[in-house]
Amino acid sequence: MPPGFGEGLKGTILFWIAIAFSAYQLFVSTYAILPSQVIRSLHVGFLCLIAAALIANHRSTSRLTLALGWGVGLVGFSTGLYQWIFYNDLILRAGEISSADFVMGIALIVVVFAVSWQMMGPALPLICGGFLAYGLFGQYLPAPFDHRGYSLDQIVEQMSFGTEGIYGVPIAVSATYIFLFVLFGTFLERAGMIQLFNDLALGLFGRARGGPAKVAVFSSALMGTISGSGVANVVTVGQFTIPLMKRFGYSSSFAGGVEATASMGGQIMPPVMGAVAFIMAETIGVPYATIVKAAIIPAILYFASAFWMVHLEAGKRGLMGIPKDKIPLMLPALRKGWYLLLPLIVLVYLLFAGYTPLFAGAVGLALTVVLILGQSVASETSKPMIRLAFWIALGLVCAAFFEFGVVVIIALVVALVLGNLI
């Protein structure tokens, strides 16, 4: 069982809930047979359940608090199911919610606020709570801060049943593009992309003046192409680069500052950028590829400036590069993990060829899974010609995706899984 879900039965249950969430997201991303409102509400419901259960599994000190945490999560998930089951009824009575709608709407708001408070601290819930209070009581304020006044029913409907409250554009983007790209980056990380990026960075800049810091900047830039998250970048790359910088003479504060600065640039590094990039594309109504094109030069300038600053700091402190015998050879590393770059190349091609981010992300994710499983099968074959024939056949089957659809990829993944098990 992967770490992080909790121990025992509660961790196992949460793990399979997370698997179900991922399967649901992949299904709706591929087929999109559910209405947008239902996709958003189930997305939020799953997130509430998983977040509340994670908090309960890791912070509960008794069975009562554990049950309370899971109960909060189940209430949040039930609000998503409610919108799915009664979707047609909610459409027919739009503008006039029933008593059951009111209860479920209040429950959703309370659960979202409670989970946000526990996960992110009080700042965001307090700000949002202040605006909710303004909607309820703003008519009692002096001009020009007053408004005509809104009833609690109106606010609950706007927040919990429309597409301008909790289920607004950010959730729409999260339920479609963001989740898919996060999953794409996670699969690549698990496949060994981090090690490949670190080896390439070490091979290129490890021996240069201030090599460890330059490796940190370049590794973070490469990691930013598949992550789009500054925090994830720090966690994955920083655990290698920060100790490396400290070992070769950089102070702890400077090493941490370099990694934090470089990692934050991952949010503007194409092709997989931060969540805001997807929200920008959705809000201003332009293709995501346009946002990617606009971000290329700023991203290059950002990392170039960070690279230049660590170069100057290294010169000021007289810090040399890493000894040659401690640097991995770049070409062998590339020869070993070259296939991991293929999903990224395909993703960039599809985005600039005019395909939607949803389609490009789904293809990139499917290709990543196929390559991971395919490499595992191919490694069992000792004869080079058989391996070559296997990869060619694998490529032809993947190409059939464009003609016959996702069923081909599903069948291929099932076949590769069976091949790994046999």
XYZ file of C-alpha atoms in Angstrom:
422
model
C 0.000 0.000 0.000
C 1.481 3.426 -0.933
C 2.386 5.546 2.109
C 0.341 8.582 3.027
C -3.178 7.143 3.157
C -2.995 5.966 6.747
C -2.476 2.639 8.432
C -4.692 -0.409 8.504
C -8.174 -0.754 7.070
C -8.850 2.997 7.007
C -5.807 3.564 4.798
C -6.771 0.725 2.465
C -10.308 2.072 2.061
C -9.017 5.573 1.357
C -6.536 4.225 -1.189
C -9.302 2.530 -3.171
C -11.456 5.649 -2.947
C -8.560 7.572 -4.517
C -8.317 4.902 -7.237
C -12.061 5.255 -7.875
C -11.667 9.042 -8.072
C -8.882 8.727 -10.642
C -10.896 6.208 -12.671
C -13.919 8.521 -12.599
C -11.842 11.487 -13.776
C -10.290 9.485 -16.607
C -13.716 8.203 -17.649
C -15.396 11.614 -17.794
C -12.327 13.116 -19.478
C -12.476 10.464 -22.192
C -16.201 10.164 -22.767
C -17.773 13.289 -21.148
C -21.220 11.671 -21.057
C -22.245 13.455 -17.846
C -23.489 17.058 -17.703
C -20.883 19.633 -16.729
C -22.655 20.410 -13.444
C -22.613 16.732 -12.427
C -18.932 16.354 -13.350
C -18.085 19.373 -11.193
C -20.227 18.317 -8.231
C -18.859 14.755 -8.130
C -15.333 16.160 -8.463
C -15.882 18.360 -5.404
C -17.608 15.490 -3.590
C -14.654 13.165 -4.109
C -12.218 15.890 -3.034
C -14.194 16.570 0.161
C -14.297 12.856 0.991
C -10.604 12.246 0.334
C -9.434 15.429 2.077
C -11.590 14.885 5.174
C -10.590 11.216 5.359
C -6.886 12.093 5.032
C -7.201 14.595 7.864
C -9.047 12.049 9.994
C -6.577 9.228 9.277
C -3.551 11.329 10.217
C -4.811 13.675 12.944
C -7.529 11.790 14.814
C -6.678 10.834 18.371
C -9.729 8.679 19.053
C -12.325 6.632 17.237
C -14.824 9.435 17.731
C -12.730 12.042 15.898
C -11.896 9.464 13.215
C -15.586 8.738 12.662
C -16.372 12.463 12.703
C -13.779 13.173 10.017
C -15.020 10.386 7.774
C -18.595 11.513 8.423
C -17.795 15.033 7.229
C -16.224 13.591 4.089
C -19.218 11.353 3.381
C -21.571 14.312 3.776
C -19.487 16.239 1.241
C -19.560 13.296 -1.168
C -23.324 12.919 -0.744
C -23.819 16.484 -2.012
C -22.214 15.451 -5.297
C -24.376 12.333 -5.534
C -27.443 14.458 -4.787
C -26.753 16.720 -7.752
C -26.249 13.689 -9.997
C -29.403 11.842 -8.902
C -31.676 14.903 -8.931
C -30.027 16.745 -11.811
C -33.174 16.986 -13.957
C -35.302 18.075 -10.995
C -32.776 20.766 -10.085
C -32.890 22.086 -13.653
C -36.707 22.236 -13.614
C -36.878 24.111 -10.315
C -33.924 26.437 -10.947
C -34.442 29.662 -9.043
C -36.648 28.069 -6.396
C -34.854 25.481 -4.285
C -36.669 22.938 -2.128
C -36.072 22.241 1.557
C -33.876 19.250 0.664
C -31.894 21.410 -1.767
C -31.402 23.996 0.969
C -30.111 21.407 3.451
C -27.695 19.885 0.922
C -26.520 23.338 -0.167
C -25.784 24.385 3.414
C -24.023 21.053 4.010
C -21.791 21.598 0.971
C -20.790 25.104 2.079
C -20.044 23.959 5.641
C -17.994 20.940 4.505
C -15.976 22.950 1.963
C -15.212 25.624 4.573
C -14.309 23.033 7.240
C -12.023 21.025 4.955
C -10.373 24.183 3.596
C -9.733 25.421 7.146
C -8.087 22.130 8.118
C -6.047 21.772 4.923
C -5.013 25.388 4.253
C -5.459 27.270 7.513
C -7.956 29.987 8.451
C -7.022 32.763 5.983
C -8.994 31.671 2.910
C -12.129 30.487 4.789
C -12.221 33.745 6.777
C -11.960 35.863 3.625
C -14.683 33.849 1.889
C -16.797 33.905 5.041
C -16.512 37.682 5.125
C -17.874 37.945 1.593
C -20.700 35.542 2.428
C -21.586 37.701 5.424
C -21.529 40.756 3.163
C -24.024 39.063 0.858
C -26.330 38.362 3.791
C -26.039 41.624 5.720
C -24.658 44.140 3.235
C -27.999 45.950 2.973
C -27.472 47.257 6.507
C -24.182 48.985 5.655
C -24.042 52.708 4.869
C -23.738 53.867 1.264
C -21.838 53.278 -0.939
C -21.132 49.848 0.573
C -24.733 48.687 0.820
C -26.687 46.577 -1.679
C -30.298 45.572 -2.171
C -29.972 42.490 0.041
C -30.070 38.767 -0.653
C -31.898 36.025 1.203
C -30.159 32.943 2.560
C -31.975 30.828 -0.049
C -30.580 32.969 -2.859
C -27.045 32.743 -1.525
C -27.257 28.968 -1.016
C -28.565 28.475 -4.550
C -25.862 30.709 -6.015
C -23.089 29.029 -4.052
C -24.181 25.385 -4.208
C -26.301 24.878 -7.316
C -25.066 27.283 -9.967
C -21.882 27.592 -11.985
C -20.869 30.896 -10.398
C -20.318 29.747 -6.826
C -18.383 26.728 -5.601
C -18.840 25.055 -8.992
C -17.406 27.991 -10.922
C -14.685 28.168 -13.562
C -11.804 27.073 -11.253
C -13.634 23.857 -10.351
C -14.592 23.293 -13.990
C -10.929 23.555 -14.957
C -9.842 21.398 -12.012
C -12.366 18.694 -12.884
C -11.146 18.472 -16.471
C -7.694 19.775 -17.400
C -5.855 20.113 -14.101
C -6.532 16.666 -12.681
C -5.530 15.019 -15.952
C -2.257 16.945 -16.205
C -1.418 16.341 -12.540
C -1.955 12.621 -13.111
C 0.178 12.819 -16.254
C 3.058 14.433 -14.354
C 2.740 11.981 -11.466
C 2.985 8.972 -13.779
C 6.095 10.421 -15.425
C 7.668 11.079 -12.025
C 6.985 7.506 -10.934
C 8.431 6.230 -14.207
C 11.809 7.825 -13.427
C 11.590 11.223 -15.112
C 13.012 12.999 -12.045
C 16.161 10.878 -12.152
C 16.513 11.519 -15.884
C 16.140 15.283 -15.401
C 18.676 15.314 -12.561
C 21.182 13.268 -14.581
C 20.812 15.574 -17.585
C 21.241 18.671 -15.418
C 24.301 17.216 -13.692
C 25.834 16.191 -16.999
C 25.333 19.647 -18.519
C 26.189 21.971 -15.622
C 27.600 19.891 -12.768
C 31.249 20.738 -13.501
C 30.632 24.453 -14.130
C 31.330 27.150 -11.533
C 28.570 26.915 -8.956
C 27.477 23.685 -10.580
C 25.158 22.406 -7.808
C 23.028 25.575 -7.856
C 22.902 25.590 -11.655
C 21.818 21.958 -11.534
C 19.025 22.997 -9.152
C 17.800 25.714 -11.522
C 17.957 23.539 -14.627
C 16.385 20.505 -12.907
C 13.549 22.684 -11.626
C 13.003 24.090 -15.115
C 12.805 20.580 -16.567
C 10.555 19.416 -13.753
C 8.313 22.405 -14.383
C 7.539 21.092 -17.860
C 5.583 18.168 -16.385
C 4.544 19.445 -12.954
C 3.133 22.972 -13.013
C 3.270 23.061 -9.215
C 5.916 24.953 -7.286
C 5.357 22.915 -4.133
C 5.619 19.590 -5.978
C 8.757 20.872 -7.679
C 10.416 21.729 -4.358
C 9.468 18.377 -2.834
C 10.696 16.262 -5.751
C 13.770 18.162 -6.956
C 14.664 19.946 -3.717
C 15.277 16.767 -1.754
C 18.208 16.115 -4.108
C 19.489 19.609 -4.984
C 19.354 21.366 -1.589
C 21.669 18.857 0.187
C 23.880 18.905 -2.931
C 24.265 22.706 -2.766
C 24.958 22.672 0.968
C 27.566 19.948 0.545
C 29.517 22.092 -1.928
C 29.613 25.307 0.103
C 26.311 27.132 -0.311
C 24.611 28.326 2.859
C 21.349 26.687 3.913
C 19.384 29.890 3.343
C 20.805 30.438 -0.146
C 20.303 26.792 -1.134
C 16.691 26.906 0.011
C 16.157 30.247 -1.706
C 17.564 29.015 -5.014
C 15.376 25.913 -5.009
C 12.245 27.802 -3.962
C 12.804 30.479 -6.617
C 13.528 27.987 -9.373
C 10.677 25.694 -8.382
C 8.112 28.497 -8.405
C 9.033 29.080 -12.036
C 7.524 25.692 -12.793
C 4.104 27.343 -12.729
C 4.915 29.354 -15.866
C 7.014 26.704 -17.618
C 5.223 25.171 -20.642
C 3.723 22.823 -21.577
C 2.199 21.743 -18.228
C 1.757 25.032 -16.380
C 0.059 25.992 -13.134
C -3.688 25.865 -12.587
C -3.999 29.592 -13.272
C -2.908 29.072 -16.891
C -5.851 26.757 -17.529
C -8.217 29.152 -15.763
C -6.859 32.017 -17.892
C -7.528 30.078 -21.092
C -11.064 29.245 -19.961
C -11.840 32.758 -18.725
C -10.619 34.780 -21.711
C -11.737 32.169 -24.226
C -8.474 31.376 -26.011
C -6.863 27.993 -26.735
C -4.488 26.725 -24.070
C -1.775 26.567 -26.743
C -1.981 30.369 -27.002
C -1.245 30.678 -23.276
C 1.659 28.252 -23.703
C 3.142 30.309 -26.553
C 2.831 33.505 -24.513
C 4.599 31.896 -21.537
C 7.653 30.556 -23.368
C 9.739 33.762 -23.380
C 8.838 34.853 -19.797
C 9.680 31.355 -18.549
C 13.049 31.359 -20.318
C 13.858 34.832 -18.958
C 12.815 33.789 -15.447
C 15.085 30.754 -15.327
C 17.900 32.593 -17.138
C 17.863 35.307 -14.452
C 17.923 32.694 -11.678
C 20.771 30.909 -13.469
C 22.728 34.164 -13.790
C 22.282 35.053 -10.116
C 23.618 31.705 -8.903
C 26.536 32.107 -11.326
C 27.372 35.498 -9.768
C 27.001 34.143 -6.235
C 29.313 31.238 -7.049
C 31.929 33.625 -8.453
C 31.644 35.875 -5.398
C 32.164 32.963 -2.990
C 34.673 31.082 -5.158
C 32.531 27.963 -5.358
C 33.649 25.382 -7.872
C 31.722 22.661 -9.663
C 31.213 19.016 -8.808
C 34.170 16.672 -9.387
C 33.994 14.791 -12.674
C 33.966 11.358 -11.038
C 30.746 12.234 -9.167
C 28.801 13.333 -12.240
C 26.699 10.794 -14.162
C 27.358 10.540 -17.882
C 24.632 12.314 -19.834
C 24.502 10.095 -22.926
C 24.097 6.791 -21.030
C 21.356 8.393 -18.913
C 19.613 9.619 -22.060
C 20.020 6.236 -23.725
C 18.454 4.553 -20.713
C 15.470 6.858 -20.261
C 14.908 8.469 -23.673
C 11.481 6.902 -24.041
C 10.209 8.930 -21.061
C 10.519 12.081 -23.182
C 8.071 10.743 -25.787
C 4.854 11.562 -23.856
C 6.096 15.129 -23.322
C 6.947 15.511 -27.022
C 3.555 14.112 -28.052
C 1.801 16.432 -25.591
C 3.530 19.514 -27.025
C 2.796 18.399 -30.593
C -0.905 17.831 -29.915
C -1.295 21.171 -28.133
C 0.291 23.114 -30.985
C -1.539 21.023 -33.595
C -4.806 22.448 -32.315
C -6.083 19.585 -30.177
C -7.771 20.421 -26.878
C -5.757 20.172 -23.635
C -8.180 17.463 -22.518
C -7.398 15.300 -25.542
C -3.662 16.043 -25.422
C -3.479 15.241 -21.710
C -5.431 11.997 -22.144
C -3.157 10.867 -24.981
C -0.022 11.834 -23.034
C -1.211 9.954 -19.954
C -2.183 6.877 -21.974
C 1.179 6.891 -23.750
C 3.000 7.172 -20.417
C 1.160 4.147 -19.022
C 1.830 2.180 -22.211
C 5.550 3.031 -22.134
C 5.928 2.126 -18.461
C 4.236 -1.232 -18.921
C 5.896 -1.803 -22.292
C 9.367 -1.177 -20.903
C 8.702 -3.694 -18.163
C 7.711 -6.327 -20.745
C 10.553 -5.463 -23.146
C 13.178 -5.673 -20.396
C 12.378 -9.379 -20.014
C 13.484 -9.982 -23.630
C 17.206 -10.529 -24.161
C 17.285 -10.381 -27.982
C 17.583 -6.821 -29.403
C 15.628 -7.610 -32.587
C 12.659 -8.913 -30.618
C 12.730 -5.794 -28.429
C 12.835 -3.593 -31.535
C 9.925 -5.474 -33.105
C 7.999 -5.153 -29.837
C 8.468 -1.358 -29.702
C 7.501 -0.975 -33.380
C 4.351 -3.023 -32.815
C 3.606 -0.955 -29.716
C 3.949 2.247 -31.734
C 1.615 0.967 -34.451
C -1.028 0.035 -31.891
C -0.759 3.484 -30.275
C -1.144 5.105 -33.703
C -4.375 3.138 -34.137
C -5.777 5.249 -31.293
C -6.374 8.138 -33.691
C -8.453 5.881 -35.950
C -10.311 3.629 -33.517
C -10.397 5.640 -30.288
C -9.624 4.987 -26.642
C -10.771 1.338 -26.742
C -7.484 0.444 -28.468
C -5.439 1.969 -25.638
C -7.571 0.282 -22.974
C -7.086 -3.093 -24.675
C -3.343 -2.448 -24.999
C -2.970 -1.499 -21.324
C -4.889 -4.627 -20.274
C -2.653 -6.773 -22.507
C 0.520 -5.200 -21.082
C -0.705 -5.657 -17.509
C -1.337 -9.327 -18.235
C 2.097 -9.531 -19.872
C 3.698 -8.178 -16.698
C 1.769 -10.615 -14.526
C 2.571 -13.717 -16.569
